[in-house]
mmCIF file with all atom_site columns, C-alpha atoms in Angstrom:
data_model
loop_
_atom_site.group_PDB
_atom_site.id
_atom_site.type_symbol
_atom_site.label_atom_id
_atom_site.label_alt_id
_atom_site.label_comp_id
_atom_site.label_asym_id
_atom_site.label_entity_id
_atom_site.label_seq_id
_atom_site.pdbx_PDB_ins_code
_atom_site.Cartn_x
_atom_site.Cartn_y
_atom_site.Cartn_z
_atom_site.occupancy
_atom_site.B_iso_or_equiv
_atom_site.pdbx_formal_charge
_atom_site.auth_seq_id
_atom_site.auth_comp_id
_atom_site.auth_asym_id
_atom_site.auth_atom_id
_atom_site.pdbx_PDB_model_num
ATOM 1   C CA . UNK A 1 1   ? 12.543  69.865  -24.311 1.00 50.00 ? 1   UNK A CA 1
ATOM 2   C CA . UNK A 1 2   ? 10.065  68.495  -21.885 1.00 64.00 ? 2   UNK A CA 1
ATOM 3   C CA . UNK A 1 3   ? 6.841   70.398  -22.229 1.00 75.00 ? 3   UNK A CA 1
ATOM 4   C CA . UNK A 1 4   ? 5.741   69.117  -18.667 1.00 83.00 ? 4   UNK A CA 1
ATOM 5   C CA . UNK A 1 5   ? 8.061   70.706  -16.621 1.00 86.00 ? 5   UNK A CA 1
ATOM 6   C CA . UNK A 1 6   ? 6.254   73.843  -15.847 1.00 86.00 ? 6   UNK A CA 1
ATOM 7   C CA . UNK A 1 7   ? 3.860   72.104  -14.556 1.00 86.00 ? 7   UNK A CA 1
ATOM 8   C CA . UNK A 1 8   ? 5.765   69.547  -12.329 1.00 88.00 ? 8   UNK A CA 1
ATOM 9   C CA . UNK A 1 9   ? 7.368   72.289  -10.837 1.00 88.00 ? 9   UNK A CA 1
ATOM 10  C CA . UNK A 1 10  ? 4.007   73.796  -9.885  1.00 88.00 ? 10  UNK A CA 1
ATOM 11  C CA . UNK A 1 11  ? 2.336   70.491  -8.966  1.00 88.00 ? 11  UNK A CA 1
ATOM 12  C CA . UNK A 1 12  ? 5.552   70.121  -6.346  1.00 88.00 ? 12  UNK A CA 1
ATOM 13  C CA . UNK A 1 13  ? 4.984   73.724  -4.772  1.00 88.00 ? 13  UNK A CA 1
ATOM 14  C CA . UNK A 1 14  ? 1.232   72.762  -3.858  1.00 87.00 ? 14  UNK A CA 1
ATOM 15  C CA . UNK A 1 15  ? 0.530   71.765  -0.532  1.00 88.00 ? 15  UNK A CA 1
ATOM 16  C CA . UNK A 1 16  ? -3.256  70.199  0.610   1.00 84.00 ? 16  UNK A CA 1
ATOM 17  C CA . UNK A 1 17  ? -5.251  72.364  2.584   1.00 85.00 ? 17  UNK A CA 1
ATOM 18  C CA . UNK A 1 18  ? -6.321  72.354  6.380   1.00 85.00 ? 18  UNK A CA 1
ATOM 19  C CA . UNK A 1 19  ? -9.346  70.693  7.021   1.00 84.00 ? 19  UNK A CA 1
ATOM 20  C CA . UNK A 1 20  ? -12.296 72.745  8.319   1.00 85.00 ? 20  UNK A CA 1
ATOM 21  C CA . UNK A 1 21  ? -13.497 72.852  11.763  1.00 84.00 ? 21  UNK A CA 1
ATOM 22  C CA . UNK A 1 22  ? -16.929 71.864  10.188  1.00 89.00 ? 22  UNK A CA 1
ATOM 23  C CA . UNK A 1 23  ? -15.360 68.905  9.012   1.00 88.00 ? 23  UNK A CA 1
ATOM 24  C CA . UNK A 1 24  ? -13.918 67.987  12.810  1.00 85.00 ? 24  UNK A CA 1
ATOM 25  C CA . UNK A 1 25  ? -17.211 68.281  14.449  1.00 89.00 ? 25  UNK A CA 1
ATOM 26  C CA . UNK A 1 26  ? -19.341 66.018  11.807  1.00 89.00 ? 26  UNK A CA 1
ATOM 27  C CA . UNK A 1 27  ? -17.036 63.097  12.307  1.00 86.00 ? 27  UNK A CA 1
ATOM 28  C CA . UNK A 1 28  ? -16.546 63.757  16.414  1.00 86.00 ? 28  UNK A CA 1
ATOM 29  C CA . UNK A 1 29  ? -20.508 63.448  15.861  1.00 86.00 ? 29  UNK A CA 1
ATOM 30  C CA . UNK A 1 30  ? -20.163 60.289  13.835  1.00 84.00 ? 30  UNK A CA 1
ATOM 31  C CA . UNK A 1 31  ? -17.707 58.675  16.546  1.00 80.00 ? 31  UNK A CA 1
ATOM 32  C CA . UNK A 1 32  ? -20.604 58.958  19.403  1.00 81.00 ? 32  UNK A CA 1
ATOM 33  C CA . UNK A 1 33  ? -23.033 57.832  17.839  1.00 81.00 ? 33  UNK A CA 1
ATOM 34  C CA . UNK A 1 34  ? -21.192 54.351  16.841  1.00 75.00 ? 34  UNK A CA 1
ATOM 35  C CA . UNK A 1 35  ? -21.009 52.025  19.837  1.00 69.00 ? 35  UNK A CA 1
ATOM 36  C CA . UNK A 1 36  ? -17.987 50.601  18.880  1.00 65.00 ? 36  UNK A CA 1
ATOM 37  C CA . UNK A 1 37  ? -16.327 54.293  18.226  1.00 53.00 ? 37  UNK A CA 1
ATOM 38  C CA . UNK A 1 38  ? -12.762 54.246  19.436  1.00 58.00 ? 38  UNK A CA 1
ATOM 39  C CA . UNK A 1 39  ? -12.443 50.672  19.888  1.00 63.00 ? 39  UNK A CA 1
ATOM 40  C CA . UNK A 1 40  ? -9.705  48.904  18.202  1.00 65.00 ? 40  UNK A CA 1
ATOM 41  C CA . UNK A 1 41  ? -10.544 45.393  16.504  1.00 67.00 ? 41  UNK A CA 1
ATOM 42  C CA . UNK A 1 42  ? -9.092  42.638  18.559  1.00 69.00 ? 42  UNK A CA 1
ATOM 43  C CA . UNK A 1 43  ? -7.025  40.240  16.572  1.00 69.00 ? 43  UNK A CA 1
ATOM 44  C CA . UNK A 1 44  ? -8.872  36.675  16.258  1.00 68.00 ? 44  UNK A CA 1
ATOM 45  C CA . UNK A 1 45  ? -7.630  33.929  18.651  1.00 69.00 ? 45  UNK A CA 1
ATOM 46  C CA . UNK A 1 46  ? -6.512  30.703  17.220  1.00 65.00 ? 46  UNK A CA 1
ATOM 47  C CA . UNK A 1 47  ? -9.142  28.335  17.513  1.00 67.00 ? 47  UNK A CA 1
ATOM 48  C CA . UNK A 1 48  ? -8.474  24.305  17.232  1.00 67.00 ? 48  UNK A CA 1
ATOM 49  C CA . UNK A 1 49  ? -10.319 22.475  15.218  1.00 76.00 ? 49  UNK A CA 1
ATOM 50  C CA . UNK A 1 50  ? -9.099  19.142  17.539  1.00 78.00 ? 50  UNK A CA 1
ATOM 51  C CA . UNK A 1 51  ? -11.003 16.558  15.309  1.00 79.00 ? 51  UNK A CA 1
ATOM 52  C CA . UNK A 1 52  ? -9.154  17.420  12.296  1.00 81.00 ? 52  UNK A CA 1
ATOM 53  C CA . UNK A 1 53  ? -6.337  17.310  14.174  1.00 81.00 ? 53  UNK A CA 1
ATOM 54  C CA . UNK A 1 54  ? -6.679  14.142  16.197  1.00 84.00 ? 54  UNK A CA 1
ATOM 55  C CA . UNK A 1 55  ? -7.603  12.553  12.680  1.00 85.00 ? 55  UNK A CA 1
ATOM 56  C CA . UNK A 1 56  ? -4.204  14.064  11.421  1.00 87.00 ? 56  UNK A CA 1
ATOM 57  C CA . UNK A 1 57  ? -2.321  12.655  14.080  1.00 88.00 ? 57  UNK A CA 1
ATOM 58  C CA . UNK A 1 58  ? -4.552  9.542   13.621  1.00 89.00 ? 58  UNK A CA 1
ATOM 59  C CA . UNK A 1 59  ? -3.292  9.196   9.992   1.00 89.00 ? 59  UNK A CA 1
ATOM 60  C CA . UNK A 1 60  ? 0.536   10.219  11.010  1.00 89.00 ? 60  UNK A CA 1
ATOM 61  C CA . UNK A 1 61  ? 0.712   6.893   13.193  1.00 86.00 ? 61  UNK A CA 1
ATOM 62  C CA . UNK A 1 62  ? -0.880  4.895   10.663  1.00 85.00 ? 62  UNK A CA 1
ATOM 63  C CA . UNK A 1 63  ? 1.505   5.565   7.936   1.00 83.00 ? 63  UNK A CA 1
ATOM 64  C CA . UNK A 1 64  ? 4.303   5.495   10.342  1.00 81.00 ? 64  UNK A CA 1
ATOM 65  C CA . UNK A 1 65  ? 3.681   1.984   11.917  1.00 77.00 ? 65  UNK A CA 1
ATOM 66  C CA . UNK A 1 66  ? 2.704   0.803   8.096   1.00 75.00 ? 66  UNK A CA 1
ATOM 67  C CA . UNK A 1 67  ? 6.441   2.044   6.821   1.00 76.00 ? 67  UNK A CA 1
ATOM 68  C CA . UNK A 1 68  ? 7.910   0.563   10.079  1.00 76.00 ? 68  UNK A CA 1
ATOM 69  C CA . UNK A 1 69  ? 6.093   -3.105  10.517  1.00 66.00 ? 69  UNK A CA 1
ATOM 70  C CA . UNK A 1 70  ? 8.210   -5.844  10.082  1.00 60.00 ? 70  UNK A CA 1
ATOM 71  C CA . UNK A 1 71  ? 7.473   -8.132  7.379   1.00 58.00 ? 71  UNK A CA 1
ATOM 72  C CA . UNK A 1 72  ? 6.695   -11.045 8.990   1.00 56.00 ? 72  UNK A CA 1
ATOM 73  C CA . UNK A 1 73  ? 5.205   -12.865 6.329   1.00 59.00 ? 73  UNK A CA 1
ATOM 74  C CA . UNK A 1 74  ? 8.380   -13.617 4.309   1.00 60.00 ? 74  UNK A CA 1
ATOM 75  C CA . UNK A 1 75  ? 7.891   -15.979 1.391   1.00 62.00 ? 75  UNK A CA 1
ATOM 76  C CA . UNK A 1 76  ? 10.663  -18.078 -0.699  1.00 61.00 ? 76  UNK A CA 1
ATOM 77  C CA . UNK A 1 77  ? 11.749  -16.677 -3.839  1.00 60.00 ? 77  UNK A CA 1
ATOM 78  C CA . UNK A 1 78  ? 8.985   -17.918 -6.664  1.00 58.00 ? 78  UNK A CA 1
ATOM 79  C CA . UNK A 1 79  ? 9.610   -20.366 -8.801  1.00 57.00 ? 79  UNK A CA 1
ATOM 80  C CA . UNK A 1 80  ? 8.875   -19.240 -12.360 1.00 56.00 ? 80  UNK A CA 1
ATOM 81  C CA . UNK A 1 81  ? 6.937   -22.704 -12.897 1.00 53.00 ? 81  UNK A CA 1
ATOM 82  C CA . UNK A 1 82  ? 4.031   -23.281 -10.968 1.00 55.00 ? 82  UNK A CA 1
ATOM 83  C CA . UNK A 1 83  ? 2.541   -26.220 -13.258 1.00 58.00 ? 83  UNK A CA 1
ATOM 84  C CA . UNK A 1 84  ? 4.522   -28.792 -14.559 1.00 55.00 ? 84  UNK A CA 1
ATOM 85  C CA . UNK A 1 85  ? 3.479   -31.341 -17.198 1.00 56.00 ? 85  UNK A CA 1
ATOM 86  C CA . UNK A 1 86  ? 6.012   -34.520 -17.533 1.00 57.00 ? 86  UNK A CA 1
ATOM 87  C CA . UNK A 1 87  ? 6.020   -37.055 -19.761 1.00 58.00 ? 87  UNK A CA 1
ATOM 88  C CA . UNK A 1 88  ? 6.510   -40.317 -18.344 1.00 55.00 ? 88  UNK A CA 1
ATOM 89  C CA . UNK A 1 89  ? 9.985   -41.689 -18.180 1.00 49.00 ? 89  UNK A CA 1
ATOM 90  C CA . UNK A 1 90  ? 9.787   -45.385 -17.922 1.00 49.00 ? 90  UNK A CA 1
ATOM 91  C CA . UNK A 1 91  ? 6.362   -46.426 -19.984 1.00 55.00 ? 91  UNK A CA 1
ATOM 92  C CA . UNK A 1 92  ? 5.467   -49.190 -17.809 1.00 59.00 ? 92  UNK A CA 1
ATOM 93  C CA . UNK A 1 93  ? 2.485   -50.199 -18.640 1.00 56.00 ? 93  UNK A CA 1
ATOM 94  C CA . UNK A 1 94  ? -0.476  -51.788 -16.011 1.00 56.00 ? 94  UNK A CA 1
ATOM 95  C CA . UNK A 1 95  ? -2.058  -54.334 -17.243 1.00 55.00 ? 95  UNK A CA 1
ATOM 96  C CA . UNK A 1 96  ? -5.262  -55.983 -16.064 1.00 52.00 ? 96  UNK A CA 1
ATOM 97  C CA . UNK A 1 97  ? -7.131  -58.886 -17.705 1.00 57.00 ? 97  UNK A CA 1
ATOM 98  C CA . UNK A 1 98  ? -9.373  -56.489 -20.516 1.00 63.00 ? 98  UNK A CA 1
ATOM 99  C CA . UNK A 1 99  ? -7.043  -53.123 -20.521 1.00 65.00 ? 99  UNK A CA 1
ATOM 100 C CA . UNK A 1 100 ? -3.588  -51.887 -20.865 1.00 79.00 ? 100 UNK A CA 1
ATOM 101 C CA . UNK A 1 101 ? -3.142  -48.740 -19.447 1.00 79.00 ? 101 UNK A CA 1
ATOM 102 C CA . UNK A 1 102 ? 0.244   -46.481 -20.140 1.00 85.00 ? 102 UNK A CA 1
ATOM 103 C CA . UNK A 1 103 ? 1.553   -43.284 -18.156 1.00 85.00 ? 103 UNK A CA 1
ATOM 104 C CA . UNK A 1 104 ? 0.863   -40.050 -20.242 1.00 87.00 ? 104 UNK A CA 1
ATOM 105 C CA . UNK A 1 105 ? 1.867   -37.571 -17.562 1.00 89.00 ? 105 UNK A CA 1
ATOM 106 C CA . UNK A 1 106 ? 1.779   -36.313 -14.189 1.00 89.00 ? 106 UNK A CA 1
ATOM 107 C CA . UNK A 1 107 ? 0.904   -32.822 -12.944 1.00 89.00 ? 107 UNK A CA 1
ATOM 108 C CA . UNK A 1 108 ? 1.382   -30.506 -10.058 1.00 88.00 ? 108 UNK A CA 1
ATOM 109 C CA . UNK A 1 109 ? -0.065  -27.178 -9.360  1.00 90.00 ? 109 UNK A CA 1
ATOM 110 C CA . UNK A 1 110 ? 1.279   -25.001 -5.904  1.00 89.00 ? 110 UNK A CA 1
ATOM 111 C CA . UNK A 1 111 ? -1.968  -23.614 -4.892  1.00 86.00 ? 111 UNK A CA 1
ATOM 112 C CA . UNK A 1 112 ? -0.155  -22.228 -1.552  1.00 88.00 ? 112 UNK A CA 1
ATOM 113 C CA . UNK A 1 113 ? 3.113   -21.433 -0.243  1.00 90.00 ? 113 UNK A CA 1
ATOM 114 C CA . UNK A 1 114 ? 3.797   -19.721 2.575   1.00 90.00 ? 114 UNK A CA 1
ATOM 115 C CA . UNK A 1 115 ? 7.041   -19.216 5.134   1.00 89.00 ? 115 UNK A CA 1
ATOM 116 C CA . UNK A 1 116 ? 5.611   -19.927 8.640   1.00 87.00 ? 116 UNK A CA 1
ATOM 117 C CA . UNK A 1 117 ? 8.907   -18.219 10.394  1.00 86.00 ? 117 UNK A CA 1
ATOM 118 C CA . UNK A 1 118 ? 11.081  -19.602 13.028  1.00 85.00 ? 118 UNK A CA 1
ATOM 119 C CA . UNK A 1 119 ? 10.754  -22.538 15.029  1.00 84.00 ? 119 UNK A CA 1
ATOM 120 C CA . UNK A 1 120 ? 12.805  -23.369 17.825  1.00 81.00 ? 120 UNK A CA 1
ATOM 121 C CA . UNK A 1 121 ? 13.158  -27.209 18.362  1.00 76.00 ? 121 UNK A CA 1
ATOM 122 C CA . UNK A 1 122 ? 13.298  -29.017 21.917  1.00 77.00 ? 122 UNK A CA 1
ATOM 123 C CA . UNK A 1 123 ? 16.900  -30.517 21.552  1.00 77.00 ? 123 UNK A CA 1
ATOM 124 C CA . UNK A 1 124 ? 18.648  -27.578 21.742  1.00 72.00 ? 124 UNK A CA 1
ATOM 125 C CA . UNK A 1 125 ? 19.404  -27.381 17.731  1.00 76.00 ? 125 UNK A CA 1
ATOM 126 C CA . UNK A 1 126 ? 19.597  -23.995 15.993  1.00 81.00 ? 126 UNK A CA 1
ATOM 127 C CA . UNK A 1 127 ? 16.666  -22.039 15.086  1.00 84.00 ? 127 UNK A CA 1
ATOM 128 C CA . UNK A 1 128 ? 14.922  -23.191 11.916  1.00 86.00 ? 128 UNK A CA 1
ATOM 129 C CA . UNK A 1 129 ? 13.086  -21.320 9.122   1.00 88.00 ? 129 UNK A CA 1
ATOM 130 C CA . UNK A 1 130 ? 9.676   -23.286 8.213   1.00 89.00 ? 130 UNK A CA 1
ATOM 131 C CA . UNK A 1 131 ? 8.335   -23.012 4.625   1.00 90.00 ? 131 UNK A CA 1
ATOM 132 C CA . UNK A 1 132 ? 5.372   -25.291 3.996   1.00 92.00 ? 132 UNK A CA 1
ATOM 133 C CA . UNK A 1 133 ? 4.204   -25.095 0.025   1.00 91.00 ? 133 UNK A CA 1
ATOM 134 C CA . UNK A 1 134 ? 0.239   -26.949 -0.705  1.00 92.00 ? 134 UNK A CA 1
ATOM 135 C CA . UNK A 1 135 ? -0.114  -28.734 -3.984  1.00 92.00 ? 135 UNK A CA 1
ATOM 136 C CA . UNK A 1 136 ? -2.559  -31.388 -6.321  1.00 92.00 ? 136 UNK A CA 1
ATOM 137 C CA . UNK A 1 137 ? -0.621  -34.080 -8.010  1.00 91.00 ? 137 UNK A CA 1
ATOM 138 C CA . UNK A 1 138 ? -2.655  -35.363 -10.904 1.00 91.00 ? 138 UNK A CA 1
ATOM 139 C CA . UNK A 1 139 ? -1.177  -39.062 -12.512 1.00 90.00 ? 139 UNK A CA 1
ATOM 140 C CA . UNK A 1 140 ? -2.954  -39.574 -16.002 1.00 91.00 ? 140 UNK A CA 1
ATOM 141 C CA . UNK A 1 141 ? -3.658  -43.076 -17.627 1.00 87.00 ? 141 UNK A CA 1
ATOM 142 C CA . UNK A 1 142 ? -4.551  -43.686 -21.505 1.00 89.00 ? 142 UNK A CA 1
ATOM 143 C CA . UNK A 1 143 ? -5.660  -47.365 -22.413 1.00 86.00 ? 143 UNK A CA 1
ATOM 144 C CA . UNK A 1 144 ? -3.938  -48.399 -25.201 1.00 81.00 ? 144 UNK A CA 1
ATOM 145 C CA . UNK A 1 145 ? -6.481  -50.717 -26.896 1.00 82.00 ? 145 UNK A CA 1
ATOM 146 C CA . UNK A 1 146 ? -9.405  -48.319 -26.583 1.00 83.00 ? 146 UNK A CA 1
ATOM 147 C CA . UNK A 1 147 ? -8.237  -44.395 -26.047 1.00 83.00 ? 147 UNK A CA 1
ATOM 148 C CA . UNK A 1 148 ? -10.026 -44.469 -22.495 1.00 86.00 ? 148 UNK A CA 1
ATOM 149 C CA . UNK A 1 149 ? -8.322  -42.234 -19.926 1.00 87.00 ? 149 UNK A CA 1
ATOM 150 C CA . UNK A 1 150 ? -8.051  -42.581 -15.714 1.00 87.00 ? 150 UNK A CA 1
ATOM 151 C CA . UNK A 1 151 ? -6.549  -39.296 -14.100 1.00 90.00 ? 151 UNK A CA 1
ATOM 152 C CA . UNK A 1 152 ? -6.145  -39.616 -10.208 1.00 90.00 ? 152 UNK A CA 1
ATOM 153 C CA . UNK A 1 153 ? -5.510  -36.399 -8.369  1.00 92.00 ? 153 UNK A CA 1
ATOM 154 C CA . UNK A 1 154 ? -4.637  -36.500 -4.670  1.00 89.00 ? 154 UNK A CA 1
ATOM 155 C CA . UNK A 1 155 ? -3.711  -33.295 -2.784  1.00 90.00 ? 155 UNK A CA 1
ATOM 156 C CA . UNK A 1 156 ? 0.082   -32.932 -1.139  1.00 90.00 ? 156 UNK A CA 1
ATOM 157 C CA . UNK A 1 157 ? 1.605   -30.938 1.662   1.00 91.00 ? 157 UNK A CA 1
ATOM 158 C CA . UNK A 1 158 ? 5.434   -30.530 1.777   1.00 90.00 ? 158 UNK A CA 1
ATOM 159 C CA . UNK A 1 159 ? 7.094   -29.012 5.075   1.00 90.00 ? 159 UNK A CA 1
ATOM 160 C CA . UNK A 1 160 ? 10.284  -27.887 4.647   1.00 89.00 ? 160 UNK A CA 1
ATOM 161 C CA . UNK A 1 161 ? 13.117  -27.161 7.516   1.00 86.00 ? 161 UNK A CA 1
ATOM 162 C CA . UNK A 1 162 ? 15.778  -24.822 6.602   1.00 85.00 ? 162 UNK A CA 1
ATOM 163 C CA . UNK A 1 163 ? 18.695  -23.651 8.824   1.00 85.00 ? 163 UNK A CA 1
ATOM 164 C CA . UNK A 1 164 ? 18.301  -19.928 9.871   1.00 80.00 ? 164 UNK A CA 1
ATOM 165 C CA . UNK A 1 165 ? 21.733  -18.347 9.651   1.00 72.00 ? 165 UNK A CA 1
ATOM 166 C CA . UNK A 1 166 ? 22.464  -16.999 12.727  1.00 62.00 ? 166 UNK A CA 1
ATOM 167 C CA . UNK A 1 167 ? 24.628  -13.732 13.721  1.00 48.00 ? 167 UNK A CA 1
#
């Protein structure tokens, strides 16, 4: 069925021939006249590139001392409101010989809170966490008779001492 196999079994009876002894002597000729005839390659030595591997090593420490640093710099949960605007509960109102002024409103903005860790006081009390938030107060004014308004903003600083629970 296979019109090939006369001719595999004659491919698998052939054998390759000897070489000739011409053959031998042109490349015994060829191997002395290269200089580096007979010599094996050696295999390369590692080399170390020791910059790019001090800066590896560099960057290794980095990352581990920026994964393992303590936060020191803790800060207070946010409030969600940062600027308040109240209306005056009690409308007093300051008068002065021309003008009438009544309270429209007072405002605070927290410009800066921070938590400035523990602090150990000299009596022998338990540690304490200090948390110390910056502010501007703003009081506002409106003259009743003529529509004229007097704001007054004064900055504030609030320090705040809170028990550090202890283990």
């Amino acid at each position: 069925m296979n019109d090939f196999s006369e001719l595999e079994t004659e491919l698998k009876h052939l054998r390759p021939a000897a070489p000739s002894a011409h053959l031998a002597t042109r490349v015994e000729q060829a191997l002395r006249q290269t200089p580096s005839a007979g010599v094996l390659p050696q295999p390369a030595k590692a080399r170390w590139n020791w910059l790019s591997l001090g800066l590896g090593a560099a960057a290794a420490a980095a990352a581990v001392l920026l994964l393992t640093r303590p936060n020191v710099e803790q800060t207070a949960p946010a409030q969600p409101t940062i600027a308040t605007s109240t209306p005056m509960a009690a409308q007093r109102v300051v008068s002065t010989p021309r003008r009438s002024y009544v309270p429209e409103g007072v405002t605070r903005v927290v410009y800066g809170k921070r938590d400035e860790g523990l602090v150990f006081p000299g009596n022998g009390e338990q540690p304490m966490r200090r948390l110390r938030a910056r502010s501007r107060e703003t009081l506002q004014w409106r003259d009743a008779n003529s529509g004229a308004s007097l704001r007054v903003s004064y900055p504030t600083e609030e320090v705040e001492l809170i028990p550090a629970a202890g283990q």
